[in-house]
């Protein structure tokens, strides 16, 4: 019979690995873009597959990082003996643990992420603004990721599953 706690810790370890991977790929994709973006530049490069492929990767990795962080925070809360009934309680807990600086900022980023997933704007200035905002909020997510991994390590003795991205993740600023 497999130990349920061990299974739960292994699941958290997988989530932590997903966080590291998403953070690293997001950071790498962002290095391939000349920030800040503007509407006229995007319009002039409207058929630039490399640029728009990179922007799609930024969008996807930003969303994956936030989704993975949310799942890992909820799971970490449960392993810490907390039983939040809704995600606002999870956010309040992790604000208290100083994993996130602000539950309100988290909610704003979540709305931004949701908007990106469901909006297909054709105005290049609006598209540029969206990606500039993602770029601006990436440090918040990476800082939260680092703090969550530290909390999981120190409080639960859980580390990312394979450690494959440990070195790269530690280099992220």
Coordinates of N, CA and C in Angstrom, one line a residue:
X1 N 0.8 -1.2 0.0 CA 0.0 0.0 0.0 C 0.9 1.2 0.0
X2 N 0.7 2.1 -0.9 CA 1.5 3.3 -1.0 C 1.0 4.4 0.0
X3 N 1.9 5.0 0.6 CA 1.7 6.1 1.6 C 1.0 7.3 0.9
X4 N -0.2 7.7 1.3 CA -0.9 8.8 0.7 C -0.1 10.1 0.9
X5 N 0.5 10.3 2.0 CA 1.3 11.5 2.2 C 2.5 11.6 1.2
X6 N 3.1 10.4 1.0 CA 4.2 10.3 0.0 C 3.7 10.6 -1.4
X7 N 2.5 10.2 -1.7 CA 2.0 10.5 -3.0 C 1.7 12.0 -3.2
X8 N 1.2 12.6 -2.1 CA 0.9 14.0 -2.2 C 2.1 14.8 -2.3
X9 N 3.2 14.4 -1.6 CA 4.5 15.1 -1.7 C 5.1 14.9 -3.1
X10 N 4.9 13.8 -3.6 CA 5.4 13.5 -5.0 C 4.7 14.4 -6.0
X11 N 3.4 14.6 -5.8 CA 2.6 15.4 -6.7 C 3.1 16.9 -6.6
X12 N 3.3 17.3 -5.4 CA 3.8 18.7 -5.2 C 5.2 18.8 -5.8
X13 N 6.0 17.8 -5.7 CA 7.3 17.9 -6.4 C 7.2 18.0 -7.9
X14 N 6.2 17.4 -8.5 CA 6.0 17.5 -9.9 C 5.5 18.9 -10.2
X15 N 4.6 19.5 -9.4 CA 4.2 20.8 -9.6 C 5.3 21.8 -9.5
X16 N 6.2 21.6 -8.6 CA 7.4 22.5 -8.4 C 8.3 22.4 -9.6
X17 N 8.4 21.2 -10.2 CA 9.2 21.1 -11.4 C 8.6 21.8 -12.5
X18 N 7.2 21.7 -12.6 CA 6.5 22.5 -13.7 C 6.7 24.0 -13.6
X19 N 6.7 24.4 -12.3 CA 6.9 25.9 -12.1 C 8.3 26.3 -12.6
X20 N 9.3 25.5 -12.2 CA 10.7 25.9 -12.6 C 10.8 25.9 -14.1
X21 N 10.2 24.9 -14.8 CA 10.3 24.7 -16.2 C 9.6 25.9 -16.9
X22 N 8.4 26.2 -16.4 CA 7.6 27.3 -17.0 C 8.3 28.7 -16.8
X23 N 8.8 28.9 -15.6 CA 9.6 30.1 -15.4 C 10.8 30.3 -16.3
X24 N 11.5 29.2 -16.4 CA 12.7 29.3 -17.2 C 12.4 29.5 -18.7
X25 N 11.4 28.8 -19.2 CA 11.1 29.0 -20.6 C 10.5 30.4 -20.9
X26 N 9.7 30.9 -19.9 CA 9.2 32.2 -20.0 C 10.3 33.2 -20.1
X27 N 11.2 33.1 -19.1 CA 12.4 34.1 -19.1 C 13.2 34.0 -20.4
X28 N 13.4 32.8 -20.9 CA 14.1 32.6 -22.1 C 13.4 33.2 -23.3
X29 N 12.1 33.0 -23.4 CA 11.3 33.6 -24.5 C 11.4 35.1 -24.4
X30 N 11.3 35.7 -23.2 CA 11.3 37.1 -23.1 C 12.7 37.7 -23.5
X31 N 13.7 37.0 -23.4 CA 15.0 37.5 -23.9 C 15.1 37.7 -25.4
X32 N 14.2 37.1 -26.1 CA 14.2 37.1 -27.6 C 13.4 38.3 -28.1
X33 N 12.9 39.1 -27.2 CA 12.0 40.2 -27.6 C 12.7 41.5 -27.2
X34 N 12.6 42.5 -28.1 CA 13.1 43.9 -27.7 C 12.0 44.6 -27.0
X35 N 12.1 44.8 -25.7 CA 11.1 45.4 -24.9 C 11.4 46.9 -24.8
X36 N 10.4 47.8 -24.6 CA 9.0 47.5 -24.8 C 8.6 47.4 -26.2
X37 N 7.5 46.7 -26.4 CA 6.9 46.6 -27.8 C 6.0 47.8 -28.0
X38 N 5.8 48.1 -29.3 CA 4.8 49.2 -29.6 C 4.0 48.8 -30.9
X39 N 2.9 49.4 -31.0 CA 2.0 49.1 -32.1 C 2.6 49.2 -33.5
X40 N 3.3 50.3 -33.8 CA 3.8 50.4 -35.2 C 4.8 49.3 -35.5
X41 N 5.7 48.9 -34.5 CA 6.6 47.9 -34.7 C 5.9 46.5 -35.0
X42 N 4.9 46.2 -34.2 CA 4.2 45.0 -34.4 C 3.5 45.0 -35.8
X43 N 2.9 46.1 -36.1 CA 2.3 46.2 -37.4 C 3.3 46.0 -38.6
X44 N 4.4 46.6 -38.5 CA 5.5 46.5 -39.5 C 6.0 45.1 -39.6
X45 N 5.9 44.3 -38.5 CA 6.4 43.0 -38.5 C 5.3 41.9 -38.4
X46 N 4.1 42.3 -38.9 CA 2.9 41.5 -38.8 C 3.1 40.1 -39.3
X47 N 4.0 39.8 -40.2 CA 4.2 38.5 -40.8 C 5.5 37.8 -40.3
X48 N 6.1 38.4 -39.2 CA 7.3 37.9 -38.7 C 7.0 36.6 -37.8
X49 N 7.2 35.5 -38.4 CA 6.9 34.2 -37.7 C 7.7 34.1 -36.4
X50 N 9.0 34.4 -36.5 CA 9.8 34.3 -35.3 C 9.3 35.2 -34.1
X51 N 9.0 36.4 -34.4 CA 8.5 37.3 -33.4 C 7.2 36.9 -32.8
X52 N 6.3 36.6 -33.7 CA 4.9 36.2 -33.2 C 4.9 34.8 -32.6
X53 N 5.8 34.0 -33.0 CA 6.0 32.7 -32.4 C 6.5 32.8 -31.0
X54 N 7.5 33.7 -30.8 CA 8.0 34.0 -29.5 C 7.0 34.6 -28.6
X55 N 6.2 35.6 -29.1 CA 5.2 36.2 -28.3 C 4.1 35.1 -27.9
X56 N 3.8 34.2 -28.8 CA 2.9 33.1 -28.4 C 3.5 32.3 -27.3
X57 N 4.8 32.0 -27.3 CA 5.4 31.3 -26.3 C 5.4 32.1 -24.9
X58 N 5.6 33.4 -25.0 CA 5.5 34.2 -23.8 C 4.1 34.1 -23.2
X59 N 3.1 34.2 -24.0 CA 1.7 34.1 -23.6 C 1.5 32.8 -22.9
X60 N 1.9 31.7 -23.6 CA 1.6 30.4 -23.1 C 2.4 30.1 -21.8
X61 N 3.7 30.5 -21.7 CA 4.5 30.2 -20.5 C 4.0 31.1 -19.3
X62 N 3.6 32.3 -19.6 CA 3.1 33.1 -18.5 C 1.9 32.5 -17.9
X63 N 1.0 32.0 -18.8 CA -0.3 31.3 -18.3 C 0.1 30.1 -17.5
X64 N 1.0 29.2 -18.1 CA 1.3 28.0 -17.5 C 2.0 28.2 -16.1
X65 N 2.8 29.3 -16.0 CA 3.5 29.6 -14.8 C 2.5 30.0 -13.7
X66 N 1.5 30.8 -14.1 CA 0.5 31.2 -13.1 C -0.4 30.0 -12.7
X67 N -0.8 29.2 -13.7 CA -1.6 28.1 -13.4 C -0.9 27.1 -12.5
X68 N 0.4 26.8 -12.8 CA 1.2 25.9 -12.0 C 1.4 26.4 -10.5
X69 N 1.6 27.7 -10.4 CA 1.8 28.3 -9.1 C 0.5 28.2 -8.3
X70 N -0.6 28.5 -9.0 CA -1.9 28.4 -8.3 C -2.2 27.0 -7.8
X71 N -1.9 26.0 -8.6 CA -2.1 24.6 -8.2 C -1.2 24.2 -7.1
X72 N 0.1 24.6 -7.2 CA 1.1 24.3 -6.1 C 0.8 25.0 -4.8
X73 N 0.3 26.3 -4.9 CA -0.1 26.9 -3.7 C -1.2 26.2 -3.0
X74 N -2.2 25.9 -3.7 CA -3.4 25.1 -3.1 C -2.9 23.8 -2.5
X75 N -2.1 23.1 -3.2 CA -1.6 21.8 -2.7 C -0.7 22.0 -1.5
X76 N 0.2 23.0 -1.6 CA 1.0 23.3 -0.4 C 0.2 23.6 0.8
X77 N -0.8 24.4 0.6 CA -1.7 24.7 1.8 C -2.3 23.5 2.4
X78 N -2.7 22.6 1.6 CA -3.3 21.3 2.1 C -2.2 20.5 2.9
X79 N -1.0 20.4 2.3 CA 0.1 19.7 3.0 C 0.5 20.4 4.3
X80 N 0.3 21.7 4.4 CA 0.6 22.4 5.6 C -0.5 22.3 6.6
X81 N -1.5 21.6 6.3 CA -2.6 21.4 7.3 C -3.7 22.4 7.2
X82 N -3.7 23.3 6.2 CA -4.7 24.3 6.0 C -5.8 23.7 5.0
X83 N -7.0 24.1 5.2 CA -8.0 23.6 4.3 C -8.9 24.8 3.8
X84 N -8.3 25.6 2.9 CA -9.0 26.8 2.4 C -10.2 26.3 1.5
X85 N -11.3 27.0 1.7 CA -12.5 26.6 1.0 C -12.6 27.3 -0.4
X86 N -11.8 28.4 -0.6 CA -11.8 29.0 -1.9 C -10.4 29.7 -2.1
X87 N -10.1 30.0 -3.3 CA -8.8 30.4 -3.6 C -8.4 31.8 -3.0
X88 N -9.4 32.6 -2.7 CA -9.0 33.9 -2.0 C -8.4 33.5 -0.6
X89 N -8.8 32.5 0.0 CA -8.2 32.1 1.3 C -6.7 31.5 1.0
X90 N -6.5 30.9 -0.1 CA -5.2 30.4 -0.4 C -4.3 31.6 -0.6
X91 N -4.8 32.6 -1.4 CA -4.0 33.8 -1.6 C -3.7 34.6 -0.3
X92 N -4.7 34.6 0.6 CA -4.4 35.3 1.9 C -3.4 34.6 2.7
X93 N -3.4 33.2 2.6 CA -2.4 32.4 3.3 C -1.0 32.7 2.8
X94 N -0.9 32.7 1.5 CA 0.4 32.8 0.9 C 0.9 34.3 0.9
X95 N 0.0 35.2 1.0 CA 0.4 36.6 1.3 C 1.0 36.7 2.7
X96 N 0.4 36.0 3.6 CA 0.8 35.9 5.0 C 2.2 35.3 5.1
X97 N 2.4 34.2 4.3 CA 3.7 33.5 4.2 C 4.8 34.3 3.4
X98 N 4.3 35.4 2.8 CA 5.2 36.3 2.0 C 5.7 35.6 0.7
X99 N 4.9 34.7 0.2 CA 5.2 34.1 -1.1 C 4.7 35.0 -2.2
X100 N 3.6 35.7 -2.0 CA 3.2 36.7 -2.9 C 3.1 38.0 -2.1
X101 N 3.4 39.1 -2.8 CA 3.4 40.4 -2.1 C 1.9 40.9 -1.9
X102 N 1.0 40.5 -2.8 CA -0.3 41.1 -2.8 C -1.3 40.1 -3.5
X103 N -2.3 39.8 -2.8 CA -3.4 39.0 -3.4 C -4.1 39.8 -4.5
X104 N -4.2 41.1 -4.3 CA -4.8 41.9 -5.3 C -4.0 41.9 -6.7
X105 N -2.7 41.9 -6.5 CA -1.8 41.8 -7.7 C -2.0 40.5 -8.4
X106 N -2.1 39.4 -7.6 CA -2.3 38.1 -8.1 C -3.6 38.1 -8.9
X107 N -4.7 38.6 -8.4 CA -5.9 38.7 -9.1 C -5.9 39.5 -10.4
X108 N -5.2 40.6 -10.4 CA -5.0 41.4 -11.6 C -4.3 40.6 -12.6
X109 N -3.2 39.9 -12.2 CA -2.5 39.0 -13.2 C -3.4 37.9 -13.7
X110 N -4.2 37.4 -12.9 CA -5.1 36.3 -13.3 C -6.1 36.8 -14.4
X111 N -6.6 38.0 -14.1 CA -7.5 38.6 -15.1 C -6.8 38.9 -16.4
X112 N -5.6 39.3 -16.4 CA -4.7 39.6 -17.5 C -4.5 38.3 -18.3
X113 N -4.2 37.2 -17.6 CA -4.0 35.9 -18.2 C -5.3 35.4 -18.8
X114 N -6.4 35.5 -18.2 CA -7.7 35.1 -18.7 C -8.1 35.9 -20.0
X115 N -7.8 37.2 -19.9 CA -8.1 38.0 -21.1 C -7.3 37.6 -22.3
X116 N -6.1 37.2 -22.1 CA -5.2 36.8 -23.2 C -5.7 35.5 -23.8
X117 N -6.2 34.6 -22.9 CA -6.6 33.3 -23.4 C -7.9 33.4 -24.3
X118 N -8.6 34.5 -24.1 CA -10.0 34.5 -24.7 C -10.2 35.8 -25.6
X119 N -9.1 36.6 -25.8 CA -9.3 37.8 -26.6 C -8.4 37.7 -27.8
X120 N -8.9 38.0 -29.0 CA -8.2 38.0 -30.2 C -8.1 39.3 -30.9
X121 N -7.5 40.3 -30.2 CA -7.5 41.6 -30.6 C -6.6 41.8 -31.9
X122 N -7.0 42.6 -32.8 CA -6.3 42.9 -34.0 C -5.6 44.2 -34.0
X123 N -5.8 45.0 -33.0 CA -5.1 46.3 -32.9 C -3.7 46.1 -32.3
X124 N -2.7 46.5 -33.1 CA -1.3 46.2 -32.7 C -0.9 47.0 -31.5
X125 N -1.4 48.1 -31.3 CA -1.1 48.9 -30.0 C -1.6 48.1 -28.8
X126 N -2.8 47.6 -28.9 CA -3.4 46.8 -27.8 C -2.6 45.5 -27.6
X127 N -2.2 44.9 -28.7 CA -1.4 43.7 -28.5 C -0.1 44.0 -27.9
X128 N 0.5 45.1 -28.3 CA 1.8 45.5 -27.6 C 1.6 45.8 -26.2
X129 N 0.5 46.5 -25.8 CA 0.3 46.8 -24.4 C 0.1 45.5 -23.6
X130 N -0.6 44.5 -24.2 CA -0.8 43.3 -23.5 C 0.5 42.6 -23.2
X131 N 1.4 42.5 -24.2 CA 2.7 41.8 -24.0 C 3.6 42.6 -23.0
X132 N 3.5 43.9 -23.1 CA 4.3 44.7 -22.2 C 3.9 44.5 -20.8
X133 N 2.6 44.4 -20.6 CA 2.0 44.1 -19.3 C 2.5 42.8 -18.7
X134 N 2.4 41.8 -19.6 CA 2.9 40.4 -19.2 C 4.4 40.5 -18.8
X135 N 5.2 41.2 -19.6 CA 6.6 41.4 -19.3 C 6.8 42.1 -17.9
X136 N 6.0 43.1 -17.7 CA 6.1 43.9 -16.5 C 5.7 43.0 -15.2
X137 N 4.8 42.1 -15.4 CA 4.4 41.3 -14.2 C 5.1 39.9 -14.1
X138 N 6.0 39.6 -15.0 CA 6.8 38.4 -14.9 C 7.6 38.3 -13.7
X139 N 8.3 39.4 -13.3 CA 9.1 39.3 -12.0 C 8.2 39.0 -10.8
X140 N 7.0 39.4 -10.7 CA 6.1 39.1 -9.6 C 6.0 37.5 -9.6
X141 N 5.7 36.9 -10.7 CA 5.5 35.5 -10.8 C 6.8 34.7 -10.5
X142 N 7.9 35.2 -11.0 CA 9.1 34.5 -10.7 C 9.5 34.6 -9.3
X143 N 9.3 35.8 -8.7 CA 9.6 35.9 -7.3 C 8.7 35.0 -6.4
X144 N 7.4 35.0 -6.8 CA 6.5 34.1 -6.1 C 6.9 32.6 -6.2
X145 N 7.4 32.3 -7.4 CA 7.8 30.9 -7.6 C 9.0 30.5 -6.8
X146 N 10.0 31.4 -6.7 CA 11.2 31.2 -5.9 C 10.8 31.1 -4.4
X147 N 9.9 31.9 -4.0 CA 9.5 31.9 -2.6 C 8.7 30.6 -2.2
X148 N 7.8 30.2 -3.2 CA 7.0 29.0 -2.9 C 8.0 27.8 -2.9
X149 N 8.9 27.7 -3.8 CA 9.8 26.6 -3.7 C 10.6 26.6 -2.4
X150 N 11.0 27.7 -2.0 CA 11.7 27.8 -0.7 C 10.9 27.4 0.5
X151 N 9.6 27.8 0.5 CA 8.7 27.4 1.5 C 8.5 25.9 1.5
X152 N 8.3 25.3 0.3 CA 8.0 23.9 0.2 C 9.3 23.1 0.7
X153 N 10.4 23.6 0.4 CA 11.7 23.0 0.8 C 11.9 23.0 2.3
X154 N 11.7 24.2 2.9 CA 11.9 24.4 4.3 C 10.8 23.9 5.2
X155 N 9.6 24.0 4.8 CA 8.5 23.6 5.7 C 8.0 22.2 5.4
X156 N 8.1 21.7 4.2 CA 7.6 20.4 3.9 C 8.7 19.4 3.4
X157 N 9.9 19.9 3.2 CA 11.0 19.1 2.8 C 10.7 18.5 1.4
X158 N 10.1 19.3 0.6 CA 9.7 18.8 -0.8 C 10.5 19.7 -1.8
X159 N 11.1 19.1 -2.7 CA 11.9 19.8 -3.8 C 11.3 19.4 -5.1
X160 N 11.6 20.1 -6.2 CA 11.2 19.7 -7.5 C 11.6 18.3 -7.8
X161 N 10.7 17.6 -8.6 CA 10.8 16.1 -8.8 C 12.2 15.7 -9.3
X162 N 12.7 16.3 -10.3 CA 14.0 15.8 -10.8 C 15.1 16.7 -10.6
X163 N 14.9 18.0 -10.4 CA 15.9 18.9 -10.2 C 16.6 19.3 -11.5
X164 N 16.0 18.9 -12.6 CA 16.5 19.2 -14.0 C 16.7 20.7 -14.3
X165 N 15.8 21.5 -13.7 CA 15.9 22.9 -13.9 C 16.4 23.7 -12.7
X166 N 17.0 23.1 -11.7 CA 17.4 23.8 -10.5 C 18.4 24.9 -10.9
X167 N 19.5 24.6 -11.6 CA 20.5 25.5 -11.9 C 20.0 26.7 -12.7
X168 N 19.2 26.4 -13.7 CA 18.6 27.5 -14.5 C 17.7 28.4 -13.7
X169 N 16.8 27.7 -12.9 CA 15.9 28.4 -12.1 C 16.5 29.4 -11.1
X170 N 17.6 28.9 -10.5 CA 18.3 29.7 -9.5 C 18.9 30.9 -10.1
X171 N 19.2 31.0 -11.4 CA 19.7 32.1 -12.1 C 18.7 33.2 -12.5
X172 N 17.4 32.8 -12.4 CA 16.4 33.8 -12.8 C 16.3 34.9 -11.7
X173 N 16.2 36.1 -12.3 CA 16.2 37.3 -11.4 C 14.8 37.8 -11.0

